[in-house]
mmCIF file of C-alpha atoms in Angstrom:
data_model
loop_
_atom_site.group_PDB
_atom_site.id
_atom_site.type_symbol
_atom_site.label_atom_id
_atom_site.label_comp_id
_atom_site.label_asym_id
_atom_site.label_seq_id
_atom_site.Cartn_x
_atom_site.Cartn_y
_atom_site.Cartn_z
ATOM 1 C CA MET A 1 -6.051 0.700 -4.616
ATOM 2 C CA ASP A 2 -4.467 -0.221 -7.941
ATOM 3 C CA TYR A 3 -1.759 -2.721 -7.063
ATOM 4 C CA LEU A 4 -0.314 -2.905 -10.562
ATOM 5 C CA LYS A 5 2.582 -0.616 -11.313
ATOM 6 C CA SER A 6 5.019 -0.414 -14.171
ATOM 7 C CA PHE A 7 6.883 -3.495 -15.315
ATOM 8 C CA ILE A 8 10.526 -3.984 -14.448
ATOM 9 C CA MET A 9 12.530 -4.908 -17.529
ATOM 10 C CA MET A 10 15.777 -6.868 -17.484
ATOM 11 C CA GLU A 11 17.305 -7.705 -20.851
ATOM 12 C CA LYS A 12 20.152 -10.029 -21.835
ATOM 13 C CA ARG A 13 21.680 -10.212 -25.275
ATOM 14 C CA LYS A 14 20.747 -13.165 -27.430
ATOM 15 C CA GLY A 15 23.174 -16.001 -26.819
ATOM 16 C CA ASP A 16 24.103 -14.957 -23.277
ATOM 17 C CA PHE A 17 24.081 -17.456 -20.403
ATOM 18 C CA MET A 18 22.094 -16.537 -17.317
ATOM 19 C CA LYS A 19 21.632 -18.265 -13.997
ATOM 20 C CA LEU A 20 18.766 -16.706 -12.035
ATOM 21 C CA ALA A 21 17.391 -17.455 -8.576
ATOM 22 C CA PHE A 22 13.777 -16.604 -7.765
ATOM 23 C CA ILE A 23 12.839 -16.473 -4.089
ATOM 24 C CA SER A 24 9.616 -15.547 -2.328
ATOM 25 C CA ASP A 25 7.692 -15.580 0.941
ATOM 26 C CA ILE A 26 10.537 -15.063 3.378
ATOM 27 C CA HIS A 27 8.153 -13.822 6.061
ATOM 28 C CA GLY A 28 10.777 -12.487 8.427
ATOM 29 C CA ASN A 29 12.636 -15.807 8.694
ATOM 30 C CA ALA A 30 16.096 -14.372 8.161
ATOM 31 C CA ILE A 31 17.796 -17.581 9.292
ATOM 32 C CA ALA A 32 16.190 -19.480 6.412
ATOM 33 C CA LEU A 33 17.076 -16.606 4.099
ATOM 34 C CA ASP A 34 20.739 -16.778 5.201
ATOM 35 C CA ALA A 35 20.851 -20.430 4.119
ATOM 36 C CA VAL A 36 19.188 -19.729 0.770
ATOM 37 C CA LEU A 37 21.489 -16.834 -0.049
ATOM 38 C CA GLU A 38 24.522 -18.988 0.774
ATOM 39 C CA ASP A 39 23.222 -21.749 -1.496
ATOM 40 C CA ILE A 40 22.563 -19.243 -4.276
ATOM 41 C CA GLN A 41 26.092 -17.887 -3.972
ATOM 42 C CA ASN A 42 27.592 -21.391 -4.044
ATOM 43 C CA LYS A 43 25.729 -22.113 -7.280
ATOM 44 C CA GLY A 44 27.210 -19.058 -8.995
ATOM 45 C CA VAL A 45 23.856 -17.350 -9.531
ATOM 46 C CA GLU A 46 24.149 -13.976 -11.264
ATOM 47 C CA GLU A 47 20.722 -12.485 -10.486
ATOM 48 C CA THR A 48 18.473 -12.966 -7.451
ATOM 49 C CA ILE A 49 14.862 -11.890 -7.833
ATOM 50 C CA VAL A 50 12.396 -11.628 -4.930
ATOM 51 C CA LEU A 51 8.650 -12.030 -5.484
ATOM 52 C CA GLY A 52 7.399 -10.484 -2.284
ATOM 53 C CA ASP A 53 6.341 -11.172 1.319
ATOM 54 C CA ILE A 54 9.622 -10.216 2.910
ATOM 55 C CA ALA A 55 9.018 -9.305 6.552
ATOM 56 C CA TYR A 56 5.565 -10.071 7.981
ATOM 57 C CA ARG A 57 4.944 -13.062 10.342
ATOM 58 C CA GLY A 58 8.572 -13.704 11.275
ATOM 59 C CA PRO A 59 10.892 -12.754 14.142
ATOM 60 C CA GLU A 60 13.447 -10.810 12.082
ATOM 61 C CA PRO A 61 11.574 -8.472 9.729
ATOM 62 C CA LYS A 62 14.211 -5.769 9.588
ATOM 63 C CA ARG A 63 17.146 -8.096 8.963
ATOM 64 C CA SER A 64 15.133 -9.861 6.259
ATOM 65 C CA ILE A 65 14.596 -6.569 4.438
ATOM 66 C CA GLU A 66 18.261 -5.650 4.814
ATOM 67 C CA LEU A 67 19.401 -8.992 3.365
ATOM 68 C CA VAL A 68 16.974 -8.734 0.457
ATOM 69 C CA ARG A 69 18.084 -5.207 -0.389
ATOM 70 C CA LYS A 70 21.752 -6.170 -0.186
ATOM 71 C CA HIS A 71 21.672 -9.382 -2.212
ATOM 72 C CA SER A 72 18.785 -9.017 -4.689
ATOM 73 C CA THR A 73 18.800 -7.440 -8.121
ATOM 74 C CA GLN A 74 15.032 -7.047 -8.441
ATOM 75 C CA ILE A 75 12.279 -7.067 -5.804
ATOM 76 C CA ILE A 76 8.513 -6.897 -6.184
ATOM 77 C CA LYS A 77 5.680 -6.594 -3.667
ATOM 78 C CA GLY A 78 3.553 -9.262 -2.011
ATOM 79 C CA ASN A 79 0.324 -9.014 -0.062
ATOM 80 C CA ALA A 80 2.159 -9.274 3.266
ATOM 81 C CA ASP A 81 4.354 -6.330 2.308
ATOM 82 C CA GLU A 82 1.172 -4.354 1.667
ATOM 83 C CA TRP A 83 -0.139 -5.421 5.075
ATOM 84 C CA VAL A 84 2.965 -4.082 6.793
ATOM 85 C CA VAL A 85 2.460 -0.729 5.053
ATOM 86 C CA ARG A 86 -1.270 -0.210 5.726
ATOM 87 C CA GLY A 87 -2.457 -3.036 7.977
ATOM 88 C CA VAL A 88 -4.661 -6.087 7.469
ATOM 89 C CA GLU A 89 -8.195 -5.178 6.418
ATOM 90 C CA LYS A 90 -11.471 -6.960 7.060
ATOM 91 C CA GLY A 91 -12.337 -9.406 4.291
ATOM 92 C CA GLU A 92 -8.697 -10.171 3.484
ATOM 93 C CA VAL A 93 -8.384 -12.922 6.107
ATOM 94 C CA PRO A 94 -10.914 -15.025 8.065
ATOM 95 C CA ASP A 95 -12.789 -12.896 10.592
ATOM 96 C CA LYS A 96 -11.627 -15.051 13.506
ATOM 97 C CA ALA A 97 -7.978 -14.384 12.583
ATOM 98 C CA LEU A 98 -8.303 -10.670 11.808
ATOM 99 C CA ALA A 99 -7.474 -9.153 15.207
ATOM 100 C CA LEU A 100 -4.425 -11.350 15.736
ATOM 101 C CA MET A 101 -3.082 -10.794 12.225
ATOM 102 C CA GLN A 102 -3.544 -7.052 12.658
ATOM 103 C CA LYS A 103 -1.536 -7.310 15.875
ATOM 104 C CA GLU A 104 1.208 -9.185 14.030
ATOM 105 C CA ALA A 105 1.281 -6.526 11.306
ATOM 106 C CA ASP A 106 1.529 -3.771 13.910
ATOM 107 C CA TRP A 107 4.358 -5.591 15.683
ATOM 108 C CA THR A 108 6.227 -6.031 12.400
ATOM 109 C CA LYS A 109 5.809 -2.397 11.423
ATOM 110 C CA ASN A 110 7.127 -1.299 14.820
ATOM 111 C CA GLN A 111 10.381 -3.163 14.175
ATOM 112 C CA LEU A 112 11.002 -1.214 10.963
ATOM 113 C CA SER A 113 12.232 2.259 10.120
ATOM 114 C CA GLU A 114 10.356 4.774 8.017
ATOM 115 C CA GLU A 115 12.817 4.006 5.218
ATOM 116 C CA ASP A 116 11.933 0.305 5.433
ATOM 117 C CA ILE A 117 8.200 1.070 5.209
ATOM 118 C CA ASN A 118 8.702 3.395 2.257
ATOM 119 C CA PHE A 119 10.791 0.724 0.540
ATOM 120 C CA LEU A 120 7.975 -1.820 0.858
ATOM 121 C CA ASN A 121 5.351 0.695 -0.212
ATOM 122 C CA ASP A 122 7.201 1.681 -3.370
ATOM 123 C CA LEU A 123 7.836 -1.819 -4.709
ATOM 124 C CA ASP A 124 6.509 -2.698 -8.157
ATOM 125 C CA THR A 125 4.225 -5.704 -8.581
ATOM 126 C CA GLU A 126 5.294 -7.406 -11.816
ATOM 127 C CA LEU A 127 8.513 -8.372 -13.494
ATOM 128 C CA ILE A 128 9.363 -9.341 -17.054
ATOM 129 C CA ILE A 129 12.695 -10.909 -17.930
ATOM 130 C CA LYS A 130 13.774 -11.429 -21.521
ATOM 131 C CA ALA A 131 16.681 -13.732 -22.295
ATOM 132 C CA GLY A 132 17.437 -14.706 -25.878
ATOM 133 C CA ASN A 133 14.049 -15.635 -27.280
ATOM 134 C CA LYS A 134 12.637 -16.594 -23.866
ATOM 135 C CA LYS A 135 10.299 -14.492 -21.756
ATOM 136 C CA ILE A 136 9.525 -14.877 -18.049
ATOM 137 C CA HIS A 137 6.564 -13.200 -16.371
ATOM 138 C CA ALA A 138 6.863 -13.065 -12.567
ATOM 139 C CA PHE A 139 4.434 -11.766 -9.916
ATOM 140 C CA HIS A 140 3.447 -12.533 -6.334
ATOM 141 C CA ALA A 141 -0.077 -14.026 -6.477
ATOM 142 C CA THR A 142 -1.551 -13.263 -9.923
ATOM 143 C CA PRO A 143 -0.753 -10.543 -12.470
ATOM 144 C CA ASN A 144 -3.876 -8.670 -11.352
ATOM 145 C CA SER A 145 -3.861 -9.131 -7.598
ATOM 146 C CA LEU A 146 -1.559 -9.461 -4.604
ATOM 147 C CA PHE A 147 -4.210 -11.504 -2.775
ATOM 148 C CA ASP A 148 -5.939 -13.948 -5.139
ATOM 149 C CA VAL A 149 -5.126 -17.638 -4.588
ATOM 150 C CA VAL A 150 -4.274 -20.094 -7.361
ATOM 151 C CA ASN A 151 -3.560 -23.578 -5.985
ATOM 152 C CA PRO A 152 -1.559 -26.509 -7.425
ATOM 153 C CA ASN A 153 -4.682 -28.664 -7.819
ATOM 154 C CA ASP A 154 -6.754 -26.021 -9.623
ATOM 155 C CA SER A 155 -7.910 -26.827 -13.139
ATOM 156 C CA ASN A 156 -5.862 -26.107 -16.223
ATOM 157 C CA GLU A 157 -8.511 -23.587 -17.225
ATOM 158 C CA LYS A 158 -8.188 -21.658 -13.961
ATOM 159 C CA LEU A 159 -4.394 -21.604 -14.039
ATOM 160 C CA LEU A 160 -4.369 -20.331 -17.605
ATOM 161 C CA ALA A 161 -7.080 -17.727 -16.967
ATOM 162 C CA GLU A 162 -5.623 -16.383 -13.706
ATOM 163 C CA LEU A 163 -1.900 -16.521 -14.444
ATOM 164 C CA THR A 164 -1.187 -16.375 -18.174
ATOM 165 C CA GLN A 165 -3.657 -14.025 -19.863
ATOM 166 C CA LYS A 166 -2.041 -10.661 -19.218
ATOM 167 C CA GLU A 167 1.325 -11.364 -20.857
ATOM 168 C CA LYS A 168 2.451 -13.878 -23.429
ATOM 169 C CA ALA A 169 5.460 -15.655 -21.927
ATOM 170 C CA ASP A 170 7.281 -18.985 -21.858
ATOM 171 C CA VAL A 171 7.430 -19.227 -18.070
ATOM 172 C CA TYR A 172 5.139 -17.844 -15.346
ATOM 173 C CA LEU A 173 6.561 -17.663 -11.821
ATOM 174 C CA TYR A 174 4.680 -16.786 -8.637
ATOM 175 C CA GLY A 175 4.700 -17.205 -4.847
ATOM 176 C CA HIS A 176 1.942 -16.517 -2.290
ATOM 177 C CA ILE A 177 0.622 -20.062 -1.695
ATOM 178 C CA HIS A 178 3.836 -21.481 -0.137
ATOM 179 C CA GLN A 179 3.509 -24.737 -2.110
ATOM 180 C CA ALA A 180 6.237 -25.534 -4.616
ATOM 181 C CA TYR A 181 5.011 -27.068 -7.873
ATOM 182 C CA SER A 182 5.464 -26.963 -11.635
ATOM 183 C CA ARG A 183 2.981 -27.633 -14.431
ATOM 184 C CA VAL A 184 3.114 -27.336 -18.199
ATOM 185 C CA ILE A 185 -0.178 -26.477 -19.896
ATOM 186 C CA ILE A 186 -0.309 -26.115 -23.701
ATOM 187 C CA GLY A 187 3.324 -25.075 -23.808
ATOM 188 C CA LYS A 188 3.135 -22.626 -20.900
ATOM 189 C CA ARG A 189 5.339 -23.450 -17.909
ATOM 190 C CA ILE A 190 3.687 -22.414 -14.615
ATOM 191 C CA ILE A 191 5.836 -22.604 -11.491
ATOM 192 C CA ASN A 192 5.267 -21.744 -7.858
ATOM 193 C CA LEU A 193 8.445 -21.018 -5.936
ATOM 194 C CA GLY A 194 7.299 -22.366 -2.612
ATOM 195 C CA SER A 195 8.454 -20.376 0.409
ATOM 196 C CA VAL A 196 11.812 -19.497 1.903
ATOM 197 C CA GLY A 197 10.557 -18.919 5.432
ATOM 198 C CA LEU A 198 7.151 -20.619 5.812
ATOM 199 C CA PRO A 199 6.647 -23.605 3.483
ATOM 200 C CA PHE A 200 3.175 -25.150 3.600
ATOM 201 C CA ASP A 201 3.908 -28.315 1.575
ATOM 202 C CA GLY A 202 5.062 -30.504 4.452
ATOM 203 C CA ILE A 203 8.782 -30.127 3.774
ATOM 204 C CA PRO A 204 10.347 -27.946 6.500
ATOM 205 C CA GLU A 205 13.126 -26.650 4.275
ATOM 206 C CA ALA A 206 13.480 -23.348 2.458
ATOM 207 C CA SER A 207 12.393 -23.438 -1.183
ATOM 208 C CA TYR A 208 13.376 -21.419 -4.240
ATOM 209 C CA VAL A 209 13.548 -21.820 -8.027
ATOM 210 C CA LEU A 210 16.684 -21.825 -10.148
ATOM 211 C CA VAL A 211 16.349 -20.767 -13.793
ATOM 212 C CA GLU A 212 19.211 -21.385 -16.225
ATOM 213 C CA VAL A 213 19.149 -19.869 -19.699
ATOM 214 C CA SER A 214 21.753 -20.790 -22.307
ATOM 215 C CA ASN A 215 21.412 -19.509 -25.851
ATOM 216 C CA ASN A 216 17.698 -20.077 -26.442
ATOM 217 C CA SER A 217 17.173 -23.016 -24.066
ATOM 218 C CA LEU A 218 15.719 -22.636 -20.580
ATOM 219 C CA GLN A 219 15.807 -25.029 -17.623
ATOM 220 C CA THR A 220 14.054 -24.646 -14.271
ATOM 221 C CA SER A 221 14.429 -26.555 -11.007
ATOM 222 C CA HIS A 222 13.143 -26.333 -7.461
ATOM 223 C CA VAL A 223 15.836 -26.208 -4.802
ATOM 224 C CA ARG A 224 15.225 -27.162 -1.164
ATOM 225 C CA VAL A 225 17.678 -25.853 1.403
ATOM 226 C CA PRO A 226 17.880 -27.175 4.983
ATOM 227 C CA TYR A 227 18.537 -24.636 7.723
ATOM 228 C CA SER A 228 18.564 -24.445 11.526
ATOM 229 C CA ILE A 229 14.840 -24.710 12.249
ATOM 230 C CA GLU A 230 15.384 -24.768 16.007
ATOM 231 C CA LYS A 231 17.359 -21.540 15.817
ATOM 232 C CA ALA A 232 14.535 -19.909 13.867
ATOM 233 C CA ILE A 233 11.994 -21.154 16.401
ATOM 234 C CA GLN A 234 14.122 -19.816 19.246
ATOM 235 C CA MET A 235 14.045 -16.379 17.620
ATOM 236 C CA TYR A 236 10.238 -16.242 17.945
ATOM 237 C CA ASP A 237 10.688 -16.682 21.701
ATOM 238 C CA GLU A 238 13.546 -14.206 21.973
ATOM 239 C CA VAL A 239 11.532 -11.388 20.397
ATOM 240 C CA ASP A 240 8.270 -12.493 22.063
ATOM 241 C CA TYR A 241 6.478 -12.508 18.737
ATOM 242 C CA PRO A 242 2.670 -12.303 18.849
ATOM 243 C CA ASN A 243 1.107 -15.637 17.844
ATOM 244 C CA LYS A 244 4.505 -17.257 18.309
ATOM 245 C CA GLU A 245 3.250 -20.749 19.212
ATOM 246 C CA MET A 246 1.335 -21.146 15.967
ATOM 247 C CA MET A 247 4.171 -19.749 13.882
ATOM 248 C CA LYS A 248 6.733 -21.996 15.567
ATOM 249 C CA GLU A 249 4.657 -25.059 14.692
ATOM 250 C CA ILE A 250 4.408 -24.017 11.040
ATOM 251 C CA VAL A 251 8.173 -23.519 10.832
ATOM 252 C CA ARG A 252 8.836 -26.834 12.593
ATOM 253 C CA ASN A 253 6.464 -28.917 10.446
ATOM 254 C CA GLY A 254 6.491 -27.060 7.130
ATOM 255 C CA GLU A 255 2.698 -26.969 7.083
ATOM 256 C CA ILE A 256 -0.375 -25.498 8.777
ATOM 257 C CA SER A 257 -1.877 -27.998 11.216
#
């Protein structure tokens, strides 16, 4: 399947001020998403952009989709959104995890309406934002794949080859790996958002990126938002989520043990 669809374009006039929030990897943790959306509102953010993985692996997939659709201006697809639509296929995850992850995808899909599934299926996979003379290229994993992994400790050469070759931009934003970081390589700013619902960097708080553009200057910052982790963990029990013990530990610790 060709995962790349048409670009979404969002233009601002030269000289305008913009405050943008980029969020990703909610994974059905609507309680964490509630906290992030409240923080975004308190900061006076004008545009909220979602870089995929909305529903799968959390206890509240439907409410997560509803919140995203209500509060976001642009939304693109992640690999987990694709899994909800058509299931997890062999070769996409370790063989020993395949059956359980397929069960989780089936459970998630059963919580959603046909409209929800069609919404996920129809999402685009890349986003370009132009503001003044600045250009942002945003995607879930890489510009060419929903599944490829680019890690914070990969070489400069790999980051440039995997993330920056398709479009010339000032800033490249992505999700997928659940590890918030920022690097500048030969003038290109590469930023991972971290995860709203399932951070893997050892900080059990929701993560997103704030981008502020004024005239032709651009500033970025990671924002960490505390939320009621115990309430989120309780939700896994209330809905009797498959694989709930593992997922509860990830939420509690902010990392995979």
